[in-house]
Amino acid sequence: ALFLLLSLTAVVGAYRYVNSPEFDKLVRDFVIQKAKEYTGADVSMGGIRWSLREQRLVLEDITLHGTEPPSERPLAHIESITTGIHLRSLFQYRVDLFELQITSPEFNIRVDENGKTNLPGLKKPVDALDSRFSVSIDKFTLVGGKAMVNDRPTNIEFAITNLVSDFRYRADTQILS
């Protein structure tokens, strides 16, 4: 009976922590740190919402600054990214999403006469072993997107269903194939 009571207390405590503002801040900070490491950009994010019951994660108000001056628009701004995650896939080398929706992304890319862009380079090499992983997305949509390349606008909007990819990353060459 004591073991059952302790187990129940631990489960309730874990559930309350996972649904607390402190846990949201921990996840938000982790996502920002990883995005900085993998892109080399200065990253900020407004908020994060998630539901274990619905298996959804929503990232809101994401901004990436490249090498552009602070007076210019940022490299990218995304209103929200909504993901529906099959949680069972997190225990394997794969990402299995039933939904990925990117809402109102704006990309601002500058290319000068020498071919130099405002795309950042990695600030430090990513510490990763050679890895192989799979990605599957049942429904991938990008809604209300805009890209500006040297002030020339292009609208971006698309939907892809049943996307499956197999990736291999080599840390020594930083090549993703």
Coordinates of C-alpha atoms in Angstrom, one line a residue:
A1 CA 0.0 0.0 0.0
L2 CA 2.9 2.4 0.8
F3 CA 4.6 1.6 -2.5
L4 CA 1.3 2.3 -4.3
L5 CA 0.8 5.6 -2.5
L6 CA 4.4 6.7 -3.2
S7 CA 4.0 5.7 -6.9
L8 CA 0.8 7.6 -7.2
T9 CA 2.3 10.6 -5.5
A10 CA 5.3 10.5 -7.9
V11 CA 3.0 10.3 -11.0
V12 CA 0.8 13.2 -9.8
G13 CA 3.9 15.3 -8.9
A14 CA 5.5 14.6 -12.3
Y15 CA 2.2 15.4 -14.1
R16 CA 1.9 18.7 -12.2
Y17 CA 5.5 19.7 -13.0
V18 CA 5.2 18.8 -16.7
N19 CA 2.2 21.2 -16.9
S20 CA 3.8 24.0 -14.9
P21 CA 5.2 27.3 -16.2
E22 CA 8.6 26.3 -14.9
F23 CA 8.6 23.2 -17.2
D24 CA 7.4 25.4 -20.1
K25 CA 10.4 27.8 -19.5
L26 CA 12.8 24.8 -19.4
V27 CA 11.5 23.5 -22.7
R28 CA 11.5 27.0 -24.3
D29 CA 15.1 27.6 -23.2
F30 CA 16.1 24.2 -24.5
V31 CA 14.5 24.8 -27.9
I32 CA 16.1 28.2 -28.2
Q33 CA 19.5 26.9 -27.3
K34 CA 19.4 24.0 -29.7
A35 CA 18.1 26.3 -32.5
K36 CA 21.1 28.6 -31.9
E37 CA 23.5 25.7 -32.0
Y38 CA 22.1 24.2 -35.2
T39 CA 21.6 27.4 -37.1
G40 CA 24.2 29.8 -35.8
A41 CA 21.4 32.5 -35.7
D42 CA 20.4 34.6 -32.7
V43 CA 17.0 33.1 -31.8
S44 CA 14.1 34.4 -29.7
M45 CA 10.8 32.9 -29.0
G46 CA 7.6 34.3 -27.6
G47 CA 6.0 31.3 -26.1
I48 CA 5.5 27.6 -26.1
R49 CA 2.3 25.6 -25.5
W50 CA 2.0 21.8 -25.4
S51 CA -0.5 19.2 -24.6
L52 CA 0.5 15.7 -23.7
R53 CA -3.0 14.4 -24.1
E54 CA -3.3 15.8 -27.7
Q55 CA 0.4 15.1 -28.4
R56 CA 0.9 18.6 -29.8
L57 CA 3.6 21.2 -29.4
V58 CA 3.2 24.9 -30.5
L59 CA 6.1 27.3 -30.7
E60 CA 5.0 30.9 -31.1
D61 CA 6.6 34.1 -32.3
I62 CA 10.0 32.8 -33.4
T63 CA 12.6 35.2 -34.7
L64 CA 16.0 34.3 -36.2
H65 CA 18.6 37.1 -36.7
G66 CA 21.4 36.4 -39.1
T67 CA 24.2 38.7 -40.0
E68 CA 21.9 41.6 -41.0
P69 CA 22.2 44.9 -39.1
P70 CA 19.7 45.4 -36.3
S71 CA 18.0 48.2 -38.3
E72 CA 16.9 45.6 -41.0
R73 CA 14.2 43.0 -40.8
P74 CA 15.4 39.8 -39.3
L75 CA 16.5 36.8 -41.4
A76 CA 13.3 35.0 -40.4
H77 CA 10.2 35.4 -38.3
I78 CA 7.5 32.7 -37.9
E79 CA 4.2 33.4 -36.2
S80 CA 3.8 29.7 -35.1
I81 CA 5.0 26.2 -35.6
T82 CA 2.5 23.5 -34.6
T83 CA 3.6 19.9 -34.4
G84 CA 1.6 16.8 -33.7
I85 CA 4.0 14.2 -32.5
H86 CA 3.6 10.5 -32.2
L87 CA 5.2 10.1 -28.8
R88 CA 6.2 6.5 -29.4
S89 CA 8.7 7.7 -32.0
L90 CA 10.7 9.7 -29.5
F91 CA 12.3 6.5 -28.2
Q92 CA 13.7 5.7 -31.6
Y93 CA 16.0 7.4 -34.1
R94 CA 13.1 8.9 -36.0
V95 CA 10.7 11.8 -35.9
D96 CA 7.2 10.7 -36.6
L97 CA 4.8 13.7 -36.9
F98 CA 1.1 13.5 -37.8
E99 CA 1.1 17.2 -38.4
L100 CA 3.6 20.0 -39.0
Q101 CA 2.1 23.4 -39.7
I102 CA 4.2 26.5 -40.2
T103 CA 2.1 29.7 -40.1
S104 CA 3.1 33.0 -41.5
P105 CA 6.8 32.6 -41.9
E106 CA 8.7 35.6 -43.3
F107 CA 12.2 35.1 -44.7
N108 CA 14.4 38.0 -45.6
I109 CA 17.5 37.0 -47.4
R110 CA 20.2 39.5 -48.6
V111 CA 22.8 38.7 -51.2
D112 CA 25.4 41.3 -52.0
E113 CA 27.4 41.7 -55.2
N114 CA 30.1 39.4 -53.8
G115 CA 27.6 36.6 -53.1
K116 CA 27.7 37.1 -49.3
T117 CA 24.4 36.6 -47.6
N118 CA 22.9 37.4 -44.2
L119 CA 22.7 33.6 -43.5
P120 CA 24.7 32.9 -40.3
G121 CA 27.3 30.2 -40.1
L122 CA 27.6 27.9 -37.1
K123 CA 29.2 29.6 -34.2
K124 CA 30.8 26.4 -33.1
P125 CA 30.8 22.9 -34.5
V126 CA 27.9 20.8 -33.5
D127 CA 29.1 18.0 -31.2
A128 CA 27.4 15.1 -32.7
L129 CA 28.4 11.6 -33.8
D130 CA 27.6 10.4 -37.2
S131 CA 23.9 9.8 -37.0
R132 CA 21.1 8.4 -39.1
F133 CA 17.5 9.2 -38.5
S134 CA 14.2 9.1 -40.3
V135 CA 11.5 11.7 -40.6
S136 CA 7.9 11.1 -41.5
I137 CA 5.2 13.7 -41.6
D138 CA 1.6 12.8 -42.4
K139 CA 0.5 16.3 -43.1
F140 CA 3.0 19.2 -43.7
T141 CA 1.6 22.7 -44.5
L142 CA 3.1 26.1 -44.8
V143 CA 0.5 28.8 -44.7
G144 CA 0.8 32.5 -45.5
G145 CA 4.6 32.5 -46.1
K146 CA 6.6 35.3 -47.7
A147 CA 10.2 35.4 -48.8
M148 CA 12.1 38.5 -49.7
V149 CA 15.3 38.0 -51.6
N150 CA 17.0 41.4 -52.0
D151 CA 13.6 43.1 -51.6
R152 CA 11.9 40.9 -54.3
P153 CA 8.8 39.3 -52.7
T154 CA 7.6 35.8 -53.2
N155 CA 4.6 34.2 -51.6
I156 CA 5.1 30.7 -50.2
E157 CA 2.3 28.3 -49.5
F158 CA 2.1 24.6 -49.9
A159 CA 0.9 21.3 -48.4
I160 CA 2.6 17.9 -48.6
T161 CA 1.1 14.7 -47.3
N162 CA 2.8 11.4 -46.4
L163 CA 6.3 12.8 -46.5
V164 CA 9.0 10.3 -45.5
S165 CA 12.8 10.9 -45.5
D166 CA 15.9 9.1 -44.4
F167 CA 18.8 11.3 -43.3
R168 CA 22.4 10.7 -42.5
Y169 CA 24.5 13.4 -40.8
R170 CA 28.3 13.3 -40.7
A171 CA 29.7 15.5 -38.0
D172 CA 33.3 15.6 -39.4
T173 CA 32.1 17.2 -42.7
Q174 CA 28.9 18.7 -41.4
I175 CA 27.1 17.2 -44.3
L176 CA 23.4 16.1 -44.2
S177 CA 22.5 13.7 -46.9

